[in-house]
């Protein structure tokens, strides 16, 4: 990963083609979807991440040490295998570079209401990937 403090841009380099998701409550679901299918959560529906950007925990391994940084993610851009977000750091200190990075996003599915785009999309994936 690279972080440009001047522009608040976080770039995750060499990401895989799948995004994993899970929830604990109110229903326990887990699965995966193509990252290209995940990105529309930022722009579609009344409860989109565009109108209510999600918090995320970045877990970054630095040698034997784990660094955790809490951020708000905005404006995702996928270019080949690089995913860039504009971030607002909420807690912790963001390094300029890091490896072995995991991103855990809060409220992946937003509310499980019939009108929630993310909830509807997630329920569709749940049917295919429930375990």
PDB file of C-alpha atoms in Angstrom:
ATOM      1  CA  UNK A   1       0.000   0.000   0.000  1.00  0.00           C
ATOM      2  CA  UNK A   2       0.956   3.613  -0.495  1.00  0.00           C
ATOM      3  CA  UNK A   3      -0.475   6.659   1.233  1.00  0.00           C
ATOM      4  CA  UNK A   4      -0.096  10.195  -0.102  1.00  0.00           C
ATOM      5  CA  UNK A   5      -0.764  12.475   2.867  1.00  0.00           C
ATOM      6  CA  UNK A   6      -0.995  15.613   0.696  1.00  0.00           C
ATOM      7  CA  UNK A   7      -3.929  14.231  -1.308  1.00  0.00           C
ATOM      8  CA  UNK A   8      -5.260  11.793   1.356  1.00  0.00           C
ATOM      9  CA  UNK A   9      -5.071   9.002  -1.251  1.00  0.00           C
ATOM     10  CA  UNK A  10      -4.587   5.421  -0.123  1.00  0.00           C
ATOM     11  CA  UNK A  11      -3.638   2.984  -2.877  1.00  0.00           C
ATOM     12  CA  UNK A  12      -3.881  -0.742  -2.273  1.00  0.00           C
ATOM     13  CA  UNK A  13      -1.564  -2.353  -4.783  1.00  0.00           C
ATOM     14  CA  UNK A  14      -1.898  -5.789  -6.321  1.00  0.00           C
ATOM     15  CA  UNK A  15      -5.331  -6.565  -4.922  1.00  0.00           C
ATOM     16  CA  UNK A  16      -7.116  -9.777  -5.835  1.00  0.00           C
ATOM     17  CA  UNK A  17     -10.216  -9.862  -7.978  1.00  0.00           C
ATOM     18  CA  UNK A  18     -12.520 -10.844  -5.105  1.00  0.00           C
ATOM     19  CA  UNK A  19     -13.820  -8.938  -2.102  1.00  0.00           C
ATOM     20  CA  UNK A  20     -14.738 -11.029   0.945  1.00  0.00           C
ATOM     21  CA  UNK A  21     -17.673 -10.001   3.125  1.00  0.00           C
ATOM     22  CA  UNK A  22     -19.294 -11.174   6.333  1.00  0.00           C
ATOM     23  CA  UNK A  23     -21.712 -10.037   8.971  1.00  0.00           C
ATOM     24  CA  UNK A  24     -22.484 -11.239  12.452  1.00  0.00           C
ATOM     25  CA  UNK A  25     -25.862  -9.689  13.110  1.00  0.00           C
ATOM     26  CA  UNK A  26     -28.737  -9.732  12.503  1.00  0.00           C
ATOM     27  CA  UNK A  27     -27.913 -12.651  10.196  1.00  0.00           C
ATOM     28  CA  UNK A  28     -24.635 -14.529   9.983  1.00  0.00           C
ATOM     29  CA  UNK A  29     -23.587 -14.504   6.375  1.00  0.00           C
ATOM     30  CA  UNK A  30     -20.299 -14.740   4.542  1.00  0.00           C
ATOM     31  CA  UNK A  31     -19.225 -14.853   0.959  1.00  0.00           C
ATOM     32  CA  UNK A  32     -17.303 -13.171  -1.774  1.00  0.00           C
ATOM     33  CA  UNK A  33     -17.968 -11.116  -4.847  1.00  0.00           C
ATOM     34  CA  UNK A  34     -15.940  -9.656  -7.657  1.00  0.00           C
ATOM     35  CA  UNK A  35     -14.343  -6.395  -6.573  1.00  0.00           C
ATOM     36  CA  UNK A  36     -15.881  -4.799  -9.664  1.00  0.00           C
ATOM     37  CA  UNK A  37     -19.314  -5.778  -8.270  1.00  0.00           C
ATOM     38  CA  UNK A  38     -18.436  -4.329  -4.850  1.00  0.00           C
ATOM     39  CA  UNK A  39     -17.563  -0.828  -6.076  1.00  0.00           C
ATOM     40  CA  UNK A  40     -21.144   0.127  -7.093  1.00  0.00           C
ATOM     41  CA  UNK A  41     -22.050   0.159  -3.381  1.00  0.00           C
ATOM     42  CA  UNK A  42     -20.506   3.641  -3.401  1.00  0.00           C
ATOM     43  CA  UNK A  43     -22.893   5.099  -5.926  1.00  0.00           C
ATOM     44  CA  UNK A  44     -26.153   3.142  -6.192  1.00  0.00           C
ATOM     45  CA  UNK A  45     -29.187   3.266  -3.978  1.00  0.00           C
ATOM     46  CA  UNK A  46     -30.559   5.481  -1.256  1.00  0.00           C
ATOM     47  CA  UNK A  47     -28.302   3.885   1.378  1.00  0.00           C
ATOM     48  CA  UNK A  48     -25.131   3.978  -0.729  1.00  0.00           C
ATOM     49  CA  UNK A  49     -21.644   4.526   0.652  1.00  0.00           C
ATOM     50  CA  UNK A  50     -21.590   7.760  -1.351  1.00  0.00           C
ATOM     51  CA  UNK A  51     -24.200   9.267   0.969  1.00  0.00           C
ATOM     52  CA  UNK A  52     -22.818   7.574   4.114  1.00  0.00           C
ATOM     53  CA  UNK A  53     -19.126   6.603   3.660  1.00  0.00           C
ATOM     54  CA  UNK A  54     -18.080   3.530   5.639  1.00  0.00           C
ATOM     55  CA  UNK A  55     -15.473   3.295   8.356  1.00  0.00           C
ATOM     56  CA  UNK A  56     -12.728   0.757   7.861  1.00  0.00           C
ATOM     57  CA  UNK A  57      -9.905  -0.756   9.855  1.00  0.00           C
ATOM     58  CA  UNK A  58      -6.605  -1.100   7.998  1.00  0.00           C
ATOM     59  CA  UNK A  59      -4.468  -3.816   9.528  1.00  0.00           C
ATOM     60  CA  UNK A  60      -0.888  -3.430   8.347  1.00  0.00           C
ATOM     61  CA  UNK A  61       1.886  -5.878   9.242  1.00  0.00           C
ATOM     62  CA  UNK A  62       5.227  -4.155   9.694  1.00  0.00           C
ATOM     63  CA  UNK A  63       7.686  -6.959  10.386  1.00  0.00           C
ATOM     64  CA  UNK A  64       6.371  -8.589  13.567  1.00  0.00           C
ATOM     65  CA  UNK A  65       4.244  -5.578  14.528  1.00  0.00           C
ATOM     66  CA  UNK A  66       0.610  -4.984  13.654  1.00  0.00           C
ATOM     67  CA  UNK A  67      -0.439  -1.405  12.977  1.00  0.00           C
ATOM     68  CA  UNK A  68      -4.133  -0.597  12.880  1.00  0.00           C
ATOM     69  CA  UNK A  69      -5.522   2.595  11.405  1.00  0.00           C
ATOM     70  CA  UNK A  70      -9.207   3.534  11.380  1.00  0.00           C
ATOM     71  CA  UNK A  71     -10.309   5.510   8.332  1.00  0.00           C
ATOM     72  CA  UNK A  72     -13.378   6.694   6.464  1.00  0.00           C
ATOM     73  CA  UNK A  73     -13.272   5.452   2.862  1.00  0.00           C
ATOM     74  CA  UNK A  74     -14.476   7.583  -0.044  1.00  0.00           C
ATOM     75  CA  UNK A  75     -14.237   7.717  -3.849  1.00  0.00           C
ATOM     76  CA  UNK A  76     -12.898   4.268  -4.778  1.00  0.00           C
ATOM     77  CA  UNK A  77     -11.082   3.963  -8.097  1.00  0.00           C
ATOM     78  CA  UNK A  78     -10.053   0.590  -9.498  1.00  0.00           C
ATOM     79  CA  UNK A  79      -7.209   0.620 -12.033  1.00  0.00           C
ATOM     80  CA  UNK A  80      -6.064  -2.861 -13.020  1.00  0.00           C
ATOM     81  CA  UNK A  81      -5.018  -4.443  -9.691  1.00  0.00           C
ATOM     82  CA  UNK A  82      -4.760  -1.170  -7.767  1.00  0.00           C
ATOM     83  CA  UNK A  83      -7.624   0.184  -5.670  1.00  0.00           C
ATOM     84  CA  UNK A  84      -7.389   3.820  -4.558  1.00  0.00           C
ATOM     85  CA  UNK A  85      -9.536   5.517  -1.923  1.00  0.00           C
ATOM     86  CA  UNK A  86      -9.636   9.040  -0.576  1.00  0.00           C
ATOM     87  CA  UNK A  87      -9.403   8.525   3.188  1.00  0.00           C
ATOM     88  CA  UNK A  88      -9.972  10.483   6.357  1.00  0.00           C
ATOM     89  CA  UNK A  89      -7.868   9.094   9.194  1.00  0.00           C
ATOM     90  CA  UNK A  90     -10.026   8.713  12.304  1.00  0.00           C
ATOM     91  CA  UNK A  91      -7.606   6.838  14.550  1.00  0.00           C
ATOM     92  CA  UNK A  92      -3.997   5.764  14.437  1.00  0.00           C
ATOM     93  CA  UNK A  93      -1.195   6.954  12.220  1.00  0.00           C
ATOM     94  CA  UNK A  94      -1.131   6.076   8.528  1.00  0.00           C
ATOM     95  CA  UNK A  95       2.282   5.034   7.227  1.00  0.00           C
ATOM     96  CA  UNK A  96       3.461   6.171   3.783  1.00  0.00           C
ATOM     97  CA  UNK A  97       4.036   2.554   2.742  1.00  0.00           C
ATOM     98  CA  UNK A  98       3.074  -0.861   4.012  1.00  0.00           C
ATOM     99  CA  UNK A  99       2.686  -4.474   3.053  1.00  0.00           C
ATOM    100  CA  UNK A 100       0.469  -7.318   4.178  1.00  0.00           C
ATOM    101  CA  UNK A 101      -2.544  -5.003   4.380  1.00  0.00           C
ATOM    102  CA  UNK A 102      -6.102  -6.102   5.163  1.00  0.00           C
ATOM    103  CA  UNK A 103      -9.079  -3.757   4.994  1.00  0.00           C
ATOM    104  CA  UNK A 104     -12.142  -4.499   7.123  1.00  0.00           C
ATOM    105  CA  UNK A 105     -15.104  -2.311   6.198  1.00  0.00           C
ATOM    106  CA  UNK A 106     -17.884  -1.609   8.679  1.00  0.00           C
ATOM    107  CA  UNK A 107     -21.525  -2.142   7.612  1.00  0.00           C
ATOM    108  CA  UNK A 108     -20.848  -3.791   4.294  1.00  0.00           C
ATOM    109  CA  UNK A 109     -24.534  -4.421   3.706  1.00  0.00           C
ATOM    110  CA  UNK A 110     -25.975  -1.305   5.282  1.00  0.00           C
ATOM    111  CA  UNK A 111     -29.462  -1.898   6.735  1.00  0.00           C
ATOM    112  CA  UNK A 112     -31.160  -5.160   5.770  1.00  0.00           C
ATOM    113  CA  UNK A 113     -34.232  -3.353   4.512  1.00  0.00           C
ATOM    114  CA  UNK A 114     -36.002  -4.113   1.243  1.00  0.00           C
ATOM    115  CA  UNK A 115     -35.122  -0.610   0.011  1.00  0.00           C
ATOM    116  CA  UNK A 116     -31.406  -0.926   0.719  1.00  0.00           C
ATOM    117  CA  UNK A 117     -29.467  -1.531  -2.502  1.00  0.00           C
ATOM    118  CA  UNK A 118     -26.566  -3.041  -0.582  1.00  0.00           C
ATOM    119  CA  UNK A 119     -28.879  -5.213   1.520  1.00  0.00           C
ATOM    120  CA  UNK A 120     -30.684  -6.517  -1.559  1.00  0.00           C
ATOM    121  CA  UNK A 121     -27.412  -7.211  -3.352  1.00  0.00           C
ATOM    122  CA  UNK A 122     -25.955  -8.887  -0.297  1.00  0.00           C
ATOM    123  CA  UNK A 123     -28.983 -11.132   0.137  1.00  0.00           C
ATOM    124  CA  UNK A 124     -28.474 -12.281  -3.436  1.00  0.00           C
ATOM    125  CA  UNK A 125     -24.870 -13.226  -2.670  1.00  0.00           C
ATOM    126  CA  UNK A 126     -25.915 -14.846   0.614  1.00  0.00           C
ATOM    127  CA  UNK A 127     -28.094 -17.288  -1.281  1.00  0.00           C
ATOM    128  CA  UNK A 128     -25.112 -18.335  -3.367  1.00  0.00           C
ATOM    129  CA  UNK A 129     -22.398 -18.374  -0.710  1.00  0.00           C
ATOM    130  CA  UNK A 130     -24.043 -19.060   2.659  1.00  0.00           C
ATOM    131  CA  UNK A 131     -22.110 -21.198   5.113  1.00  0.00           C
TER     132      UNK A 131
END
